[in-house]
Amino acid sequence: MGLMEIFKFALRGISANKLRSSLTMLGILIGVGAVILLVAVGNGSKVEVEKSLQGLGTNTLTVSSGRAIRSSTYSTDLTLSIVEALKDKNAAPDILSVSPVVQSSQTLTYGSTDHTTTVIGTSTDYIQASSGKIATGEAFNADDAAKAERVLVIGQTTATELFGNEDPLGKQVSVGGQIFTVIGTLQKKGSTGFNDPDDTAIAPLSAVQRALTGYGPVNSITIEAVSADAVSAAQAEATAILNTKMHVTSTSNTPYQIRSASQLLETRTATAETFTTLLGAVAAISLLVGGIGITNIMMVTVTERTREIGIRKALGAPRRVILTQFLLEATMLSLVGGLLGVAGAFIGANFQITGITPVIVPSSVVLALGVSVAIGLFFGSYPASRAAGLRPIDALRYE
Amino acid sequence: MKAVIDVRDLVKTYGEGEATVHALAGVSLTINRGDYVAIMGSSGSGKSTLMHILGCLDIPTSGSYLLDGVDVSRLNDRQLALVRNRRIGFVFQAFNLIPRTSAVANVELPLAYAGVKASVRRKRALAALDMVGLGNRADHDPNQLSGGQQQRVAVARALVSEPALLLADEPTGNLDSKSTADVLAVLDQINREGRTIVLITHEDEVAHHARRVIRLKDGEIMSDVRQRAIQDERDEVPSWA
């Protein structure tokens, strides 16, 4: 009996029970699709973290106020005199620029449109230090800062929210009731998944303090090192200056926190890796559960047909022919189901899942498809081989 | 006259130790070509076990079985499949048609396993269905047919490969009297055409159709009665055949 004949038998076997066949395929489809999509979501979040880290700028240090352990011995305020001290080229040769940062959440109004965003008051060096680039218009200069000109450089998200398709340049915007003029927009940095770096408005520190926050300590200081290699030297110099200016006696409980972008990078990468490991574990479990599901349905399907195998044997079917038929049926069911699962995962990957765009990992496709098809084949043919090995009368008596 | 079936001291036991059951306790039997034998006996007499061994569906614990002069116990799995396919047609009490598969596809099965080409297969399967009077039901699935019709499909399937020996295990056991008559008419006709038939029954009127009646009790032959002589294969072939 030729292979083509047996293939036709297998096709007839599959189409003879369409519900059973489609349920089997559905089981495999879900098993394969879920694994691929889960891994893709984990990978997607990792990719997004990596992308956002590139936007952070790796040459920068951020000094923020506050003690790790609360104590009221000394002031924890970061004042402008500290900022000036950090700019001392003799004490800190590895520091390229120092930008004080005042952050304030404000409602921006243009015409009838409202948008609440973080307004950052800072110096002229900040945009470069935070690896931002001017897209249209220009950044404010030292002159604007000295005169406390009410000018704004806005991020892409803020621009779209407020102005839609209008050109924001030269438009007057009310910020917390004060009129500011938009003089530039920033290039898009892209979402970090946690916060949107494009949803921002940057203005001169003097203007923000005068119009919005009042004069007081700054929230943080962004320090840019002269090069990526000089970051740790710059950190040491900044630490020394800060310790002197803030009268620090115990280095274990300083009134400020200093973090480099590379430290942030390490933290976030570690987080992303934990996430990937977690999702890998979830994927492994779904593969296992999916595999058991496939095992179940294959075992049940074939065991249920033990009688049929008995009939075929009684009619003179050689063992090889029966085995080939069931192996072909299992192959078709697992392959079609598995490929549909892959297709489903590829379609699903086009949608955002809980704010994350899934990025499919090719190896997960191979793994999920391979494991499912292998399980389908084994548990489709093993019970068939057992049944085909029985005496016809024992297979016929099987209930 | 050549023996189709020649069994000697056939013993079949189930279980071990004290729980041993002797289904067959030494049966010796010769059945010649063209004979029509009814095997009778109460349940537990071993008649089904004997039938399964004769059909190569089961193997005896001891004893020899020559089918057309070939010692079946020496055959391997592949050769046994060939014997079941070419030499024996088996009709079950429970019909045993393959579900959700049309009547003609069921009848074609033995031919497919014999490697007959698809077009020839279809023609022979339809001819076999015509012979049992179901040519117009070829495309029906088993569950669309009555019990009697299903059994006639099963008979057509057993006959399609033109085996020398037709074994029927209570073929009318699940049928009403009308369907029983239909199936028996088919069996009578194929016996007249020279086919050897062995069937199990516990109905006297079914046994009445046979030429020879063997009664089993507790795994042994109680009586062996010839009712009619085996006809010559040539004579009395109905004019319409």
mmCIF file of N, CA and C in Angstrom, chain B residues 4 32-35 163-165 188-197 211 230-235 237:
data_model
loop_
_atom_site.group_PDB
_atom_site.id
_atom_site.type_symbol
_atom_site.label_atom_id
_atom_site.label_comp_id
_atom_site.label_asym_id
_atom_site.label_seq_id
_atom_site.Cartn_x
_atom_site.Cartn_y
_atom_site.Cartn_z
ATOM 1 N N VAL B 4 -10.338 -26.897 4.214
ATOM 2 C CA VAL B 4 -10.004 -25.481 4.370
ATOM 3 C C VAL B 4 -9.462 -25.253 5.786
ATOM 4 N N ASN B 32 -14.377 -28.874 5.192
ATOM 5 C CA ASN B 32 -13.987 -28.956 3.778
ATOM 6 C C ASN B 32 -14.531 -27.777 2.985
ATOM 7 N N ARG B 33 -13.917 -27.603 1.823
ATOM 8 C CA ARG B 33 -14.305 -26.520 0.946
ATOM 9 C C ARG B 33 -15.778 -26.633 0.564
ATOM 10 N N GLY B 34 -16.478 -25.501 0.564
ATOM 11 C CA GLY B 34 -17.877 -25.470 0.138
ATOM 12 C C GLY B 34 -18.861 -25.821 1.247
ATOM 13 N N ASP B 35 -18.365 -26.136 2.409
ATOM 14 C CA ASP B 35 -19.267 -26.511 3.498
ATOM 15 C C ASP B 35 -19.899 -25.267 4.119
ATOM 16 N N PRO B 163 -12.553 -14.100 -0.285
ATOM 17 C CA PRO B 163 -11.818 -15.068 0.520
ATOM 18 C C PRO B 163 -12.449 -16.455 0.379
ATOM 19 N N ALA B 164 -11.650 -17.481 0.605
ATOM 20 C CA ALA B 164 -12.165 -18.848 0.512
ATOM 21 C C ALA B 164 -13.075 -19.122 1.702
ATOM 22 N N LEU B 165 -12.843 -18.420 2.806
ATOM 23 C CA LEU B 165 -13.521 -18.747 4.056
ATOM 24 C C LEU B 165 -14.237 -17.517 4.602
ATOM 25 N N ASP B 188 -26.714 -17.825 2.173
ATOM 26 C CA ASP B 188 -27.089 -19.018 1.391
ATOM 27 C C ASP B 188 -26.578 -18.901 -0.034
ATOM 28 N N GLN B 189 -26.765 -17.695 -0.579
ATOM 29 C CA GLN B 189 -26.386 -17.499 -1.971
ATOM 30 C C GLN B 189 -24.880 -17.659 -2.171
ATOM 31 N N ILE B 190 -24.098 -17.041 -1.282
ATOM 32 C CA ILE B 190 -22.643 -17.132 -1.502
ATOM 33 C C ILE B 190 -22.138 -18.539 -1.222
ATOM 34 N N ASN B 191 -22.841 -19.304 -0.370
ATOM 35 C CA ASN B 191 -22.439 -20.709 -0.165
ATOM 36 C C ASN B 191 -22.733 -21.515 -1.422
ATOM 37 N N ARG B 192 -23.875 -21.198 -2.052
ATOM 38 C CA ARG B 192 -24.208 -21.904 -3.303
ATOM 39 C C ARG B 192 -23.156 -21.627 -4.364
ATOM 40 N N GLU B 193 -22.528 -20.442 -4.243
ATOM 41 C CA GLU B 193 -21.469 -20.107 -5.213
ATOM 42 C C GLU B 193 -20.153 -20.766 -4.861
ATOM 43 N N GLY B 194 -20.121 -21.557 -3.800
ATOM 44 C CA GLY B 194 -18.937 -22.353 -3.507
ATOM 45 C C GLY B 194 -18.088 -21.844 -2.365
ATOM 46 N N ARG B 195 -18.506 -20.751 -1.719
ATOM 47 C CA ARG B 195 -17.737 -20.199 -0.609
ATOM 48 C C ARG B 195 -17.972 -21.018 0.661
ATOM 49 N N THR B 196 -16.913 -21.245 1.443
ATOM 50 C CA THR B 196 -17.033 -21.960 2.712
ATOM 51 C C THR B 196 -17.492 -20.981 3.789
ATOM 52 N N ILE B 197 -18.493 -21.391 4.566
ATOM 53 C CA ILE B 197 -19.009 -20.505 5.608
ATOM 54 C C ILE B 197 -18.996 -21.224 6.947
ATOM 55 N N ARG B 211 -25.345 -26.714 6.414
ATOM 56 C CA ARG B 211 -25.283 -28.106 5.967
ATOM 57 C C ARG B 211 -24.822 -29.001 7.107
ATOM 58 N N ILE B 230 -22.397 -31.538 1.049
ATOM 59 C CA ILE B 230 -21.757 -30.409 0.375
ATOM 60 C C ILE B 230 -21.989 -30.579 -1.110
ATOM 61 N N GLN B 231 -22.563 -29.571 -1.734
ATOM 62 C CA GLN B 231 -22.842 -29.709 -3.149
ATOM 63 C C GLN B 231 -21.592 -29.501 -3.959
ATOM 64 N N ASP B 232 -21.663 -30.021 -5.178
ATOM 65 C CA ASP B 232 -20.561 -29.740 -6.090
ATOM 66 C C ASP B 232 -20.573 -28.246 -6.380
ATOM 67 N N GLU B 233 -19.380 -27.710 -6.499
ATOM 68 C CA GLU B 233 -19.296 -26.262 -6.693
ATOM 69 C C GLU B 233 -20.001 -25.803 -7.952
ATOM 70 N N ARG B 234 -20.114 -26.702 -8.919
ATOM 71 C CA ARG B 234 -20.650 -26.276 -10.212
ATOM 72 C C ARG B 234 -22.192 -26.327 -10.237
ATOM 73 N N ASP B 235 -22.756 -27.424 -9.660
ATOM 74 C CA ASP B 235 -24.193 -27.602 -9.868
ATOM 75 C C ASP B 235 -25.031 -26.645 -9.022
ATOM 76 N N VAL B 237 -26.037 -23.821 -9.306
ATOM 77 C CA VAL B 237 -25.836 -22.374 -9.261
ATOM 78 C C VAL B 237 -27.093 -21.734 -9.830
#
